[in-house]
Coordinates of C-alpha atoms and ligand atoms in Angstrom, one line a residue:
M1 CA -59.6 -52.3 -128.1
E2 CA -62.1 -54.1 -129.8
L3 CA -60.1 -56.3 -132.4
E4 CA -63.1 -59.6 -133.4
N5 CA -60.6 -60.4 -136.4
F6 CA -57.7 -58.8 -137.6
I7 CA -58.1 -58.6 -141.9
S8 CA -57.1 -55.3 -142.7
I9 CA -54.8 -52.7 -141.2
N10 CA -57.2 -50.6 -140.9
D11 CA -58.8 -52.5 -138.0
L12 CA -56.4 -50.6 -136.0
K13 CA -55.2 -47.0 -134.9
K14 CA -52.3 -45.9 -133.9
E15 CA -52.7 -46.8 -130.7
D16 CA -53.7 -50.0 -130.5
I17 CA -50.5 -50.6 -133.2
D18 CA -48.4 -48.6 -130.1
F19 CA -49.8 -51.4 -128.0
F20 CA -49.1 -54.3 -129.5
L21 CA -45.6 -52.9 -130.0
K22 CA -45.2 -52.8 -126.2
K23 CA -46.5 -55.9 -125.9
A24 CA -44.3 -57.5 -128.7
D25 CA -41.6 -56.4 -127.0
E26 CA -43.0 -58.0 -123.4
M27 CA -43.1 -61.5 -125.4
L28 CA -39.4 -60.4 -126.4
K29 CA -38.3 -60.6 -122.4
L30 CA -40.0 -63.7 -122.3
L31 CA -39.0 -65.4 -124.9
D32 CA -35.1 -64.4 -123.9
S33 CA -36.0 -65.9 -120.2
K34 CA -36.7 -69.6 -121.8
E35 CA -38.5 -70.5 -119.8
P36 CA -41.9 -72.1 -121.4
L37 CA -45.0 -70.4 -121.3
D38 CA -48.7 -71.3 -120.5
I39 CA -49.9 -67.7 -121.6
C40 CA -52.6 -69.9 -124.1
R41 CA -52.4 -73.7 -122.9
G42 CA -55.1 -75.0 -124.0
K43 CA -56.1 -72.8 -126.7
I44 CA -55.5 -74.4 -130.3
L45 CA -54.8 -72.1 -133.5
A46 CA -56.0 -73.5 -136.9
T47 CA -54.0 -72.6 -139.6
L48 CA -55.6 -72.8 -143.2
F49 CA -53.0 -71.7 -146.3
F50 CA -54.4 -72.2 -149.4
E51 CA -51.5 -70.5 -151.0
P52 CA -47.8 -71.6 -150.3
S53 CA -46.4 -69.5 -146.6
T54 CA -42.6 -71.1 -144.9
R55 CA -42.7 -67.7 -142.6
T56 CA -46.1 -66.7 -142.3
R57 CA -47.4 -69.8 -141.1
L58 CA -44.0 -71.0 -139.7
S59 CA -43.9 -68.4 -136.9
F60 CA -47.8 -68.2 -136.8
E61 CA -47.6 -71.9 -135.5
S62 CA -44.5 -71.5 -133.6
A63 CA -45.8 -68.0 -131.9
M64 CA -49.0 -70.7 -130.1
H65 CA -46.3 -73.4 -129.3
R66 CA -44.1 -71.0 -127.0
L67 CA -47.6 -69.6 -125.6
G68 CA -48.0 -73.0 -124.7
G69 CA -50.9 -73.7 -127.8
S70 CA -51.8 -76.3 -130.0
V71 CA -51.5 -76.2 -133.6
V72 CA -54.2 -77.9 -136.3
G73 CA -54.3 -77.5 -139.7
F74 CA -52.7 -77.9 -143.1
A75 CA -50.4 -76.3 -145.2
D76 CA -51.2 -77.2 -148.9
A77 CA -55.2 -76.7 -149.8
N78 CA -54.9 -80.0 -152.2
T79 CA -54.3 -81.9 -148.9
S80 CA -57.5 -81.4 -147.5
S81 CA -61.3 -81.5 -148.3
V82 CA -61.1 -78.0 -150.2
K83 CA -59.7 -80.4 -153.1
K84 CA -63.1 -82.7 -152.9
G85 CA -65.2 -79.6 -153.7
E86 CA -65.7 -78.4 -150.4
S87 CA -66.7 -74.6 -149.9
L88 CA -64.6 -72.0 -147.7
A89 CA -67.7 -71.5 -146.2
D90 CA -68.2 -75.5 -145.4
T91 CA -64.2 -76.1 -144.1
I92 CA -64.9 -72.8 -141.6
K93 CA -68.0 -73.7 -140.3
T94 CA -66.4 -77.1 -139.4
V95 CA -63.1 -76.0 -138.4
E96 CA -64.1 -73.6 -135.9
S97 CA -65.8 -76.0 -134.0
Y98 CA -61.9 -77.6 -134.0
S99 CA -60.4 -74.5 -132.6
D100 CA -59.8 -71.3 -130.5
I101 CA -58.6 -69.1 -133.5
I102 CA -58.4 -69.5 -137.4
V103 CA -54.9 -67.8 -139.8
M104 CA -56.2 -68.1 -143.2
R105 CA -54.4 -67.1 -145.9
S106 CA -55.4 -67.1 -149.9
P107 CA -54.9 -66.6 -153.3
F108 CA -58.1 -64.5 -153.6
E109 CA -58.1 -60.6 -152.3
G110 CA -61.6 -60.5 -150.1
A111 CA -61.6 -64.3 -148.7
S112 CA -60.2 -63.7 -144.9
M113 CA -63.2 -60.9 -144.9
L114 CA -65.8 -63.5 -146.5
A115 CA -64.6 -66.6 -144.2
T116 CA -65.5 -64.3 -140.9
K117 CA -69.1 -64.3 -142.1
Y118 CA -69.3 -68.1 -141.4
C119 CA -67.3 -68.4 -138.4
S120 CA -67.8 -67.3 -134.6
I121 CA -63.7 -67.4 -134.1
P122 CA -61.8 -65.0 -134.4
I123 CA -60.1 -64.7 -138.1
I124 CA -56.9 -63.4 -138.6
N125 CA -55.8 -62.3 -143.0
A126 CA -52.3 -64.0 -143.2
G127 CA -52.5 -62.5 -146.7
D128 CA -55.1 -62.5 -149.2
G129 CA -54.0 -61.9 -152.2
G130 CA -52.7 -58.8 -153.5
H131 CA -55.0 -57.5 -151.2
E132 CA -53.2 -57.2 -147.7
H133 CA -51.0 -59.2 -145.1
P134 CA -52.1 -56.9 -142.1
T135 CA -50.0 -59.0 -139.6
Q136 CA -46.8 -58.5 -142.0
T137 CA -46.8 -54.9 -141.1
I138 CA -47.1 -54.8 -137.6
L139 CA -43.6 -56.9 -137.9
D140 CA -42.0 -54.5 -140.3
L141 CA -43.7 -51.9 -138.1
Y142 CA -41.7 -53.4 -135.0
T143 CA -38.4 -53.4 -136.4
I144 CA -38.7 -49.7 -137.9
K145 CA -38.4 -49.2 -134.5
K146 CA -36.6 -51.9 -133.0
K147 CA -34.3 -50.3 -135.6
K148 CA -34.4 -46.8 -136.2
N149 CA -36.3 -46.0 -132.9
T150 CA -39.1 -43.7 -134.0
L151 CA -42.2 -44.7 -136.8
S152 CA -42.0 -41.1 -137.8
N153 CA -40.0 -38.4 -140.0
L154 CA -38.6 -41.5 -142.1
T155 CA -38.5 -41.8 -145.8
I156 CA -39.1 -44.8 -146.5
G157 CA -38.8 -46.5 -150.1
L158 CA -41.1 -49.2 -151.0
C159 CA -39.4 -50.9 -154.1
G160 CA -40.4 -53.6 -156.3
D161 CA -44.1 -55.4 -157.4
L162 CA -46.3 -52.0 -155.8
K163 CA -49.2 -52.9 -158.2
F164 CA -49.8 -57.1 -156.1
G165 CA -47.6 -56.6 -153.0
R166 CA -49.6 -57.2 -150.7
T167 CA -47.6 -56.5 -147.8
V168 CA -46.5 -53.1 -149.4
H169 CA -50.1 -52.0 -148.8
S170 CA -50.7 -52.7 -145.5
L171 CA -47.6 -51.1 -144.5
A172 CA -48.4 -48.1 -146.3
K173 CA -51.4 -47.8 -145.4
A174 CA -49.8 -48.2 -141.2
L175 CA -47.1 -45.7 -141.9
S176 CA -49.2 -43.2 -143.1
A177 CA -51.0 -42.7 -139.6
F178 CA -47.7 -42.3 -138.2
N179 CA -46.0 -38.3 -138.2
N180 CA -44.4 -36.8 -141.2
N181 CA -43.4 -40.2 -142.6
K182 CA -42.1 -39.7 -146.6
I183 CA -42.9 -42.6 -148.7
V184 CA -41.0 -43.4 -152.1
C185 CA -42.3 -45.6 -154.6
I186 CA -39.9 -47.7 -156.6
A187 CA -42.3 -49.5 -159.7
P188 CA -41.6 -50.0 -163.3
N189 CA -45.5 -48.4 -164.9
E190 CA -46.6 -51.8 -165.2
L191 CA -46.3 -52.5 -161.6
K192 CA -46.8 -48.7 -159.4
F193 CA -48.4 -48.0 -156.8
P194 CA -52.8 -48.6 -156.9
N195 CA -53.5 -45.4 -156.7
G196 CA -56.9 -45.9 -154.3
I197 CA -54.6 -46.5 -151.6
K198 CA -52.0 -43.6 -152.9
G199 CA -54.9 -41.1 -152.6
K200 CA -56.2 -41.8 -149.1
I201 CA -52.3 -42.2 -148.0
E202 CA -52.5 -39.0 -148.8
E203 CA -55.3 -37.4 -147.4
K204 CA -53.7 -38.2 -144.2
G205 CA -50.7 -36.2 -144.9
T206 CA -48.2 -38.5 -145.7
K207 CA -46.4 -37.7 -149.0
I208 CA -45.6 -40.2 -151.9
I209 CA -43.2 -39.7 -154.8
Q210 CA -42.7 -41.9 -157.6
T211 CA -39.8 -43.0 -159.4
Q212 CA -38.9 -46.3 -161.6
N213 CA -35.2 -45.6 -160.8
L214 CA -33.7 -47.0 -157.2
E215 CA -30.2 -45.7 -158.2
E216 CA -31.5 -42.0 -158.2
V217 CA -33.4 -42.2 -154.6
I218 CA -31.4 -45.2 -152.5
D219 CA -29.1 -42.1 -151.2
K220 CA -32.2 -40.5 -149.8
L221 CA -33.8 -43.4 -147.5
D222 CA -34.0 -44.4 -144.2
V223 CA -35.7 -47.3 -145.1
L224 CA -35.3 -49.8 -148.5
Y225 CA -37.8 -51.9 -148.4
V226 CA -37.0 -54.1 -151.2
T227 CA -40.2 -57.0 -152.7
R228 CA -40.6 -59.9 -155.3
I229 CA -41.9 -59.3 -158.6
Q230 CA -44.6 -61.7 -158.0
K231 CA -44.7 -64.5 -160.6
E232 CA -48.3 -66.3 -159.6
R233 CA -49.5 -62.9 -160.1
F234 CA -48.7 -62.2 -163.5
L235 CA -51.4 -63.9 -166.4
S236 CA -48.6 -63.9 -168.9
E237 CA -45.2 -65.3 -168.2
K238 CA -43.8 -63.4 -171.2
E239 CA -44.7 -60.2 -168.8
Y240 CA -43.1 -62.2 -165.6
L241 CA -39.5 -62.7 -167.8
R242 CA -39.7 -58.8 -168.7
L243 CA -40.1 -57.6 -165.6
K244 CA -38.0 -59.6 -163.6
G245 CA -35.1 -58.9 -162.6
V246 CA -36.2 -54.9 -162.8
Y247 CA -34.4 -54.2 -159.4
V248 CA -31.4 -55.9 -157.9
V249 CA -30.0 -54.6 -154.5
D250 CA -26.2 -55.8 -154.6
N251 CA -23.0 -54.4 -153.1
K252 CA -22.0 -51.4 -155.6
M253 CA -26.4 -50.1 -155.0
L254 CA -25.7 -49.8 -151.7
Q255 CA -22.1 -47.8 -151.5
K256 CA -24.9 -45.3 -152.5
A257 CA -26.8 -45.6 -149.3
K258 CA -26.7 -44.0 -146.2
K259 CA -24.4 -45.1 -143.6
D260 CA -27.7 -45.7 -141.2
L261 CA -29.9 -47.3 -144.4
I262 CA -31.9 -50.1 -142.5
V263 CA -32.8 -52.8 -145.8
M264 CA -35.8 -55.1 -145.8
H265 CA -37.8 -58.0 -147.4
P266 CA -41.1 -59.6 -146.2
L267 CA -39.4 -62.8 -147.8
P268 CA -39.0 -65.1 -149.9
R269 CA -36.4 -63.5 -152.2
V270 CA -36.1 -64.7 -155.4
D271 CA -32.8 -62.4 -157.7
E272 CA -34.2 -58.8 -155.7
I273 CA -31.6 -58.8 -153.3
N274 CA -27.9 -60.5 -154.1
P275 CA -27.1 -62.7 -151.5
E276 CA -23.7 -61.0 -151.2
V277 CA -25.4 -58.2 -149.2
D278 CA -26.9 -59.9 -146.9
S279 CA -23.5 -59.9 -144.2
D280 CA -23.9 -55.8 -144.8
P281 CA -25.4 -55.4 -141.5
R282 CA -27.9 -52.9 -143.0
C283 CA -29.7 -56.1 -144.4
I284 CA -32.1 -56.5 -141.7
Y285 CA -34.2 -59.2 -143.5
F286 CA -33.7 -62.5 -141.3
K287 CA -34.0 -60.6 -138.0
Q288 CA -37.1 -59.2 -140.0
A289 CA -38.4 -62.4 -140.2
F290 CA -37.9 -63.5 -136.8
Y291 CA -39.5 -60.7 -135.3
G292 CA -42.9 -62.5 -136.6
I293 CA -42.7 -64.9 -133.1
P294 CA -43.0 -62.3 -130.4
V295 CA -45.6 -59.8 -132.5
R296 CA -47.6 -62.8 -133.1
M297 CA -47.8 -64.4 -130.2
A298 CA -48.8 -61.0 -128.7
L299 CA -52.0 -60.9 -131.6
L300 CA -52.7 -64.5 -130.7
S301 CA -53.0 -63.9 -126.8
F302 CA -54.5 -60.5 -127.2
M303 CA -57.0 -62.2 -129.7
L304 CA -57.5 -65.1 -127.7
K305 CA -58.0 -63.0 -124.7
C306 CA -54.9 -64.9 -122.9
Q307 CA -53.4 -62.9 -119.6
S308 CA -49.2 -62.6 -120.1
Ligands
CP1 N1 -43.7 -62.7 -145.6 C1 -44.2 -63.3 -146.2 O1 -45.8 -63.9 -146.2 O2 -43.4 -65.2 -145.9 P1 -44.5 -66.6 -146.6 O3 -45.0 -66.3 -147.8 O4 -43.4 -67.5 -146.5 O5 -45.2 -66.3 -145.1

């Protein structure tokens, strides 16, 4: 497999996804052994975050430290020379000479792809506006596989902001590579799953059902993937306030669900999952966030051509 940059989940074929899930399992075993690793010793990861993050940035950094490599970067563009008006091109051309691989997040769709035009080292997209978040998808698939032992024949509910939600865009595309999955899109009309992506997924034979009502479909789901209504993507605060809180997963809602449902969320959450359900064994979003470490260890070591 060739993976010069990782910008979209479409950069991977089904076999490539399977490869990374297997490699993540190997990394998990190495983590469990508690032995210090030197798989990426001498390599430097640059994390360029032009938009806030907790999990993606810190799990990439932690993954690189666990692999024995080191990390440079910024968590806030305001502390970089971008604040003085430096262009993305100049930032990338500079950072490529300070590091071996770049992970970047931007509020702008296509920014990571654009950065590859100025860069001779690998770039990983850690989220570009409402477009894609492909490494999140690998850890989402890893989580589903761990719990369900399969990535096929599942009914997966995607709930919340399906219009701007980059995690659900990448995840739905990936799920369509596996057999006989059914995707139930649960969103208010204003935040519906984009028709362009829907069409491409349906062309691959994956069935998509759309509804606004979570309560009506929750008993059919094997996986419920909840997302935040993202305040930062709205042009009007009034519109955000109108839609915020439209879905809430709480004990009452989960009473209607299957006993073996899994509830996932890329996090951060605001009010769409009531903390009262955190102790329900079906709610696995913190475990999901942890799986970011072995999955990103697998991606970094492969893209840096380091042997494990
Ligand atoms: N899942 C995710 O992208 O979380 P962060 O925004 O905290 O990185």
